[in-house]
Amino acid sequence: ESPPGVIEAVSRREGDRSSLGTQINEKSLRLIARGLEPGQRAEAYLRFPAGPQNLLGYRHLRVWMRGRGPEWELGDYQAFIKVGSDDRNFYLYRAAARSTTWEPEFTIDMEVWRRLRADLETRWLSGAPPSGAAECGSLESNAYVACDGPYLVHLNDPGINPPNLAAVQELSAGIYRVAGSAPEAELWVDDIRLTSPVSELGQAMAVDARLTASDVGSVTASYLRRDGQFHQINSSPSYRTSGQLLLGTSWRLDRFLPPSLGLAMPLTVTYNRNDVNPELLTGTDIRGAALSELRRPLSWTASY
């Protein structure tokens, strides 16, 4: 029995089975776990063969999961979906799965993961020791762990390979034992997908002005600004708002003096300022606004 709204269909739009073979997009993953102790999990995972995948273009991860057996209705087991770098650094969502119906569908707000991840980053940067494992039901005492209801972030190697929605290396789903004594658990996973694409407006501007006072002097000004969401259709946002201000003026001061003095007195002044406001830490999914005392690069030069 397929989940609601999930049907057998060709894997490409505007196609038919005769031209594209028999491959269809409706598949299920069946997991069977034996001998799990309370607090342990069993999972099936996939490491993306094409390299890390960027999920920052979407807000929600949705998946259908369904258990099999009466122990699911008793609350002995929970199903989970996990994305991350490896089995020690990951984002996880865990909730009860029904055995009589596919509903409710797991709808995961990835912004909650990012908020918890920023909290762990703050802990690590402040020099705090690993914590949170016991409160969140993790067996790894040497990890930084944060949770909020069904959401959990597990960070074991903060300086090496932390979980990152900008570069997800691994996707997995599995079974978590809460209690009970059932010797075996079975779970079906179907139709994992990303939804709610991010469509934030990006802006860029350029202003250039010049004032010329005959051969006496001139004033020039230019300002360039590009926010972190501005990008071309075939590229990704930079997530770094940058600005550049350039001011320059040049004057012939000798024009204000009697010509009989025979002086040449040119005066030139230039000012250049560049600043960057990172929306995200470079290469990560951590918002800059979530970290206190984050350095925002600023440089300027003046010459005359």
XYZ file of C-alpha atoms in Angstrom:
304
model
C 0.000 0.000 0.000
C 1.564 3.269 -1.132
C 1.483 6.438 0.973
C -1.255 8.982 0.246
C -0.589 10.878 -2.954
C 2.342 8.694 -3.979
C 1.695 6.818 -7.191
C 3.665 4.763 -9.668
C 4.785 7.100 -12.420
C 7.600 7.508 -14.895
C 10.753 9.062 -13.505
C 10.718 11.955 -15.971
C 8.097 14.513 -16.872
C 6.364 14.390 -20.261
C 7.347 10.783 -20.747
C 5.662 7.417 -20.913
C 6.642 3.940 -19.860
C 7.092 2.718 -23.425
C 9.746 5.328 -24.205
C 11.477 5.361 -20.807
C 11.289 1.691 -19.877
C 9.672 0.414 -16.700
C 11.586 2.445 -14.106
C 9.180 4.278 -11.799
C 9.710 6.765 -8.989
C 7.732 4.986 -6.253
C 10.050 2.806 -4.169
C 10.202 1.702 -0.549
C 13.014 0.783 1.807
C 12.366 -2.064 4.240
C 14.406 -2.280 7.450
C 14.416 -5.139 9.942
C 16.296 -4.744 13.236
C 16.971 -7.475 15.777
C 18.478 -7.324 19.242
C 18.231 -3.565 19.755
C 18.628 -2.377 23.342
C 16.804 0.739 24.640
C 18.598 3.839 23.397
C 20.165 2.047 20.399
C 19.312 2.558 16.749
C 19.584 0.619 13.512
C 19.683 2.356 10.176
C 20.242 2.073 6.457
C 22.330 4.854 4.944
C 23.377 6.218 1.587
C 26.550 8.234 0.986
C 25.957 10.405 -2.072
C 28.213 9.056 -4.838
C 28.318 12.416 -6.647
C 29.691 14.215 -3.595
C 28.120 16.460 -0.938
C 24.665 17.877 -1.676
C 23.457 21.399 -0.837
C 20.023 21.517 0.843
C 19.993 25.237 1.658
C 17.655 25.911 -1.265
C 14.758 24.239 0.593
C 13.018 24.724 3.924
C 11.401 21.328 4.567
C 12.301 17.672 4.316
C 9.307 15.340 4.040
C 9.162 11.561 4.304
C 6.605 8.789 4.725
C 7.419 6.096 7.325
C 5.347 3.151 8.519
C 6.074 0.484 11.110
C 4.931 -3.120 11.093
C 3.859 -4.928 14.253
C 1.978 -4.091 17.468
C 5.100 -2.742 19.221
C 4.861 0.439 17.128
C 1.408 1.191 18.507
C 2.707 0.584 22.050
C 5.455 3.176 21.575
C 8.332 0.698 21.932
C 10.017 1.985 18.767
C 10.342 5.237 16.883
C 11.358 5.963 13.299
C 13.967 8.553 12.380
C 15.427 10.310 9.363
C 18.982 11.618 9.499
C 21.218 13.783 7.316
C 24.801 14.733 8.016
C 28.475 14.002 7.516
C 28.798 10.537 9.096
C 27.423 8.428 11.962
C 28.917 10.803 14.568
C 27.964 14.197 13.107
C 24.382 14.548 11.960
C 20.939 16.155 12.093
C 18.171 13.800 13.212
C 14.378 13.859 13.423
C 12.693 11.121 15.470
C 8.990 10.430 15.947
C 6.474 7.617 16.304
C 5.453 5.704 13.200
C 2.062 4.016 12.933
C 1.553 0.419 11.851
C -2.022 0.863 10.621
C -1.520 3.899 8.390
C 1.206 5.960 6.721
C -0.088 9.111 8.352
C 1.045 11.386 9.812
C 3.740 12.291 7.325
C 7.064 13.439 8.762
C 7.478 17.139 7.935
C 10.867 18.415 9.076
C 11.593 22.125 9.378
C 15.322 22.346 8.642
C 15.496 25.806 10.210
C 15.131 24.138 13.643
C 18.206 22.028 12.890
C 20.144 25.150 11.968
C 19.122 26.907 15.174
C 20.269 23.984 17.307
C 23.484 23.742 15.303
C 24.264 27.409 16.031
C 23.758 26.717 19.736
C 26.312 23.897 19.612
C 28.753 26.065 17.684
C 28.487 28.734 20.380
C 29.161 26.140 23.074
C 32.209 24.819 21.264
C 33.672 28.231 20.452
C 33.277 29.336 24.069
C 35.357 26.377 25.239
C 32.499 24.564 26.971
C 32.930 20.783 27.323
C 30.694 18.333 25.432
C 27.210 18.210 26.928
C 23.555 17.501 26.202
C 23.838 13.776 25.484
C 22.019 12.609 28.603
C 19.230 15.193 28.250
C 18.598 14.229 24.612
C 18.812 10.453 25.025
C 22.161 9.964 23.282
C 24.636 7.293 24.358
C 27.639 9.329 23.177
C 28.896 11.257 26.209
C 31.791 12.909 24.355
C 29.580 14.722 21.858
C 27.908 18.113 21.756
C 24.181 17.359 21.570
C 21.162 19.657 21.381
C 17.506 18.741 20.967
C 14.099 20.360 20.686
C 11.217 17.894 20.747
C 11.748 15.434 17.891
C 14.714 17.429 16.506
C 18.274 16.519 17.483
C 21.747 17.656 16.424
C 24.762 15.481 17.245
C 28.240 16.975 16.907
C 31.203 14.756 17.738
C 33.937 16.353 15.600
C 33.201 20.107 15.623
C 36.525 21.119 14.116
C 36.820 18.319 11.560
C 33.589 17.212 9.913
C 30.486 18.798 11.503
C 27.007 18.329 10.007
C 26.281 20.900 7.355
C 23.155 21.372 5.226
C 25.332 23.146 2.667
C 27.312 19.924 2.142
C 25.300 16.853 3.169
C 27.377 13.728 2.651
C 25.028 11.085 3.984
C 21.303 10.354 4.238
C 19.878 7.583 6.404
C 16.677 6.303 7.954
C 16.136 3.801 10.719
C 14.626 2.479 13.921
C 15.207 3.762 17.458
C 14.237 1.579 20.401
C 12.545 3.437 23.246
C 11.378 0.581 25.491
C 9.655 -2.792 25.359
C 10.903 -6.311 24.819
C 9.976 -7.135 21.216
C 12.893 -9.080 19.669
C 12.423 -7.630 16.182
C 11.243 -4.395 14.588
C 10.315 -3.677 10.987
C 10.006 -0.282 9.287
C 9.089 0.855 5.786
C 10.400 4.160 4.419
C 8.955 5.747 1.299
C 9.233 8.936 -0.740
C 11.912 11.158 0.821
C 11.770 14.616 -0.780
C 12.629 18.283 -0.357
C 9.848 20.904 -0.430
C 9.251 24.640 0.073
C 12.006 26.076 -2.127
C 13.667 29.221 -0.821
C 12.782 32.188 -3.037
C 14.252 35.149 -1.192
C 14.793 38.328 -3.191
C 18.389 39.272 -3.952
C 19.441 42.801 -4.793
C 22.492 44.444 -6.269
C 23.082 48.119 -6.983
C 25.730 50.369 -8.475
C 25.828 54.188 -8.238
C 28.396 56.346 -9.947
C 28.577 60.160 -9.916
C 31.078 62.745 -11.131
C 31.222 66.520 -10.771
C 33.667 68.535 -12.841
C 34.357 72.205 -12.172
C 36.034 73.184 -15.438
C 39.800 72.796 -15.052
C 39.706 73.739 -11.359
C 38.668 70.457 -9.786
C 36.526 67.357 -9.845
C 34.702 65.077 -7.402
C 33.919 61.408 -8.102
C 31.904 58.913 -6.066
C 30.896 55.302 -6.646
C 29.095 52.751 -4.512
C 28.614 49.052 -5.215
C 26.472 46.724 -3.081
C 25.479 43.103 -3.529
C 23.525 41.213 -0.905
C 24.050 37.578 -0.031
C 20.978 36.315 -1.902
C 21.780 37.954 -5.244
C 22.879 35.428 -7.863
C 22.401 34.428 -11.459
C 19.974 31.651 -12.349
C 22.709 29.077 -12.891
C 24.664 29.877 -9.721
C 24.207 29.702 -5.953
C 23.913 32.661 -3.559
C 27.125 33.800 -1.911
C 25.382 34.442 1.458
C 27.790 37.357 1.927
C 26.520 40.927 1.653
C 29.369 43.072 0.344
C 29.736 46.798 -0.250
C 32.388 49.074 -1.705
C 32.520 52.872 -1.439
C 35.014 54.930 -3.400
C 35.361 58.715 -3.053
C 37.905 60.860 -4.857
C 38.533 64.528 -5.436
C 41.198 66.517 -7.232
C 41.711 70.285 -7.130
C 44.148 72.784 -8.634
C 44.717 75.041 -5.627
C 46.952 77.322 -7.656
C 43.853 78.427 -9.580
C 42.822 80.347 -6.441
C 46.156 82.195 -6.241
C 47.567 85.007 -8.379
C 49.128 83.626 -11.588
C 52.160 85.856 -11.004
C 53.301 83.478 -8.232
C 53.944 80.784 -10.814
C 52.883 77.953 -8.462
C 51.421 74.562 -9.333
C 49.516 73.092 -6.375
C 47.431 70.011 -7.294
C 45.600 68.339 -4.384
C 44.214 64.794 -4.665
C 42.331 62.906 -1.948
C 40.936 59.347 -2.270
C 39.002 57.174 0.148
C 38.166 53.488 -0.393
C 36.051 51.341 1.965
C 35.109 47.646 1.665
C 32.889 45.698 4.054
C 31.387 42.214 4.198
C 28.432 41.048 6.308
C 28.237 37.234 6.225
C 24.685 35.870 6.285
C 26.200 32.404 6.703
C 29.633 31.358 7.834
C 31.507 30.540 4.645
C 30.813 26.984 3.509
C 28.413 26.227 6.376
C 24.703 26.464 7.217
C 25.267 28.564 10.374
C 23.695 32.023 10.274
C 26.064 34.835 11.148
C 23.382 36.546 13.230
C 23.189 33.479 15.490
C 26.769 33.909 16.753
C 27.772 36.668 19.132
C 30.894 38.735 18.486
C 31.193 37.445 14.942
C 33.864 39.367 13.057
C 32.594 41.177 9.992
C 35.472 42.111 7.666
C 35.980 45.836 7.114
C 38.870 47.615 5.448
C 39.470 51.180 4.331
C 42.267 53.289 2.922
C 42.691 57.047 2.578
C 45.422 58.872 0.728
C 46.183 62.447 -0.159
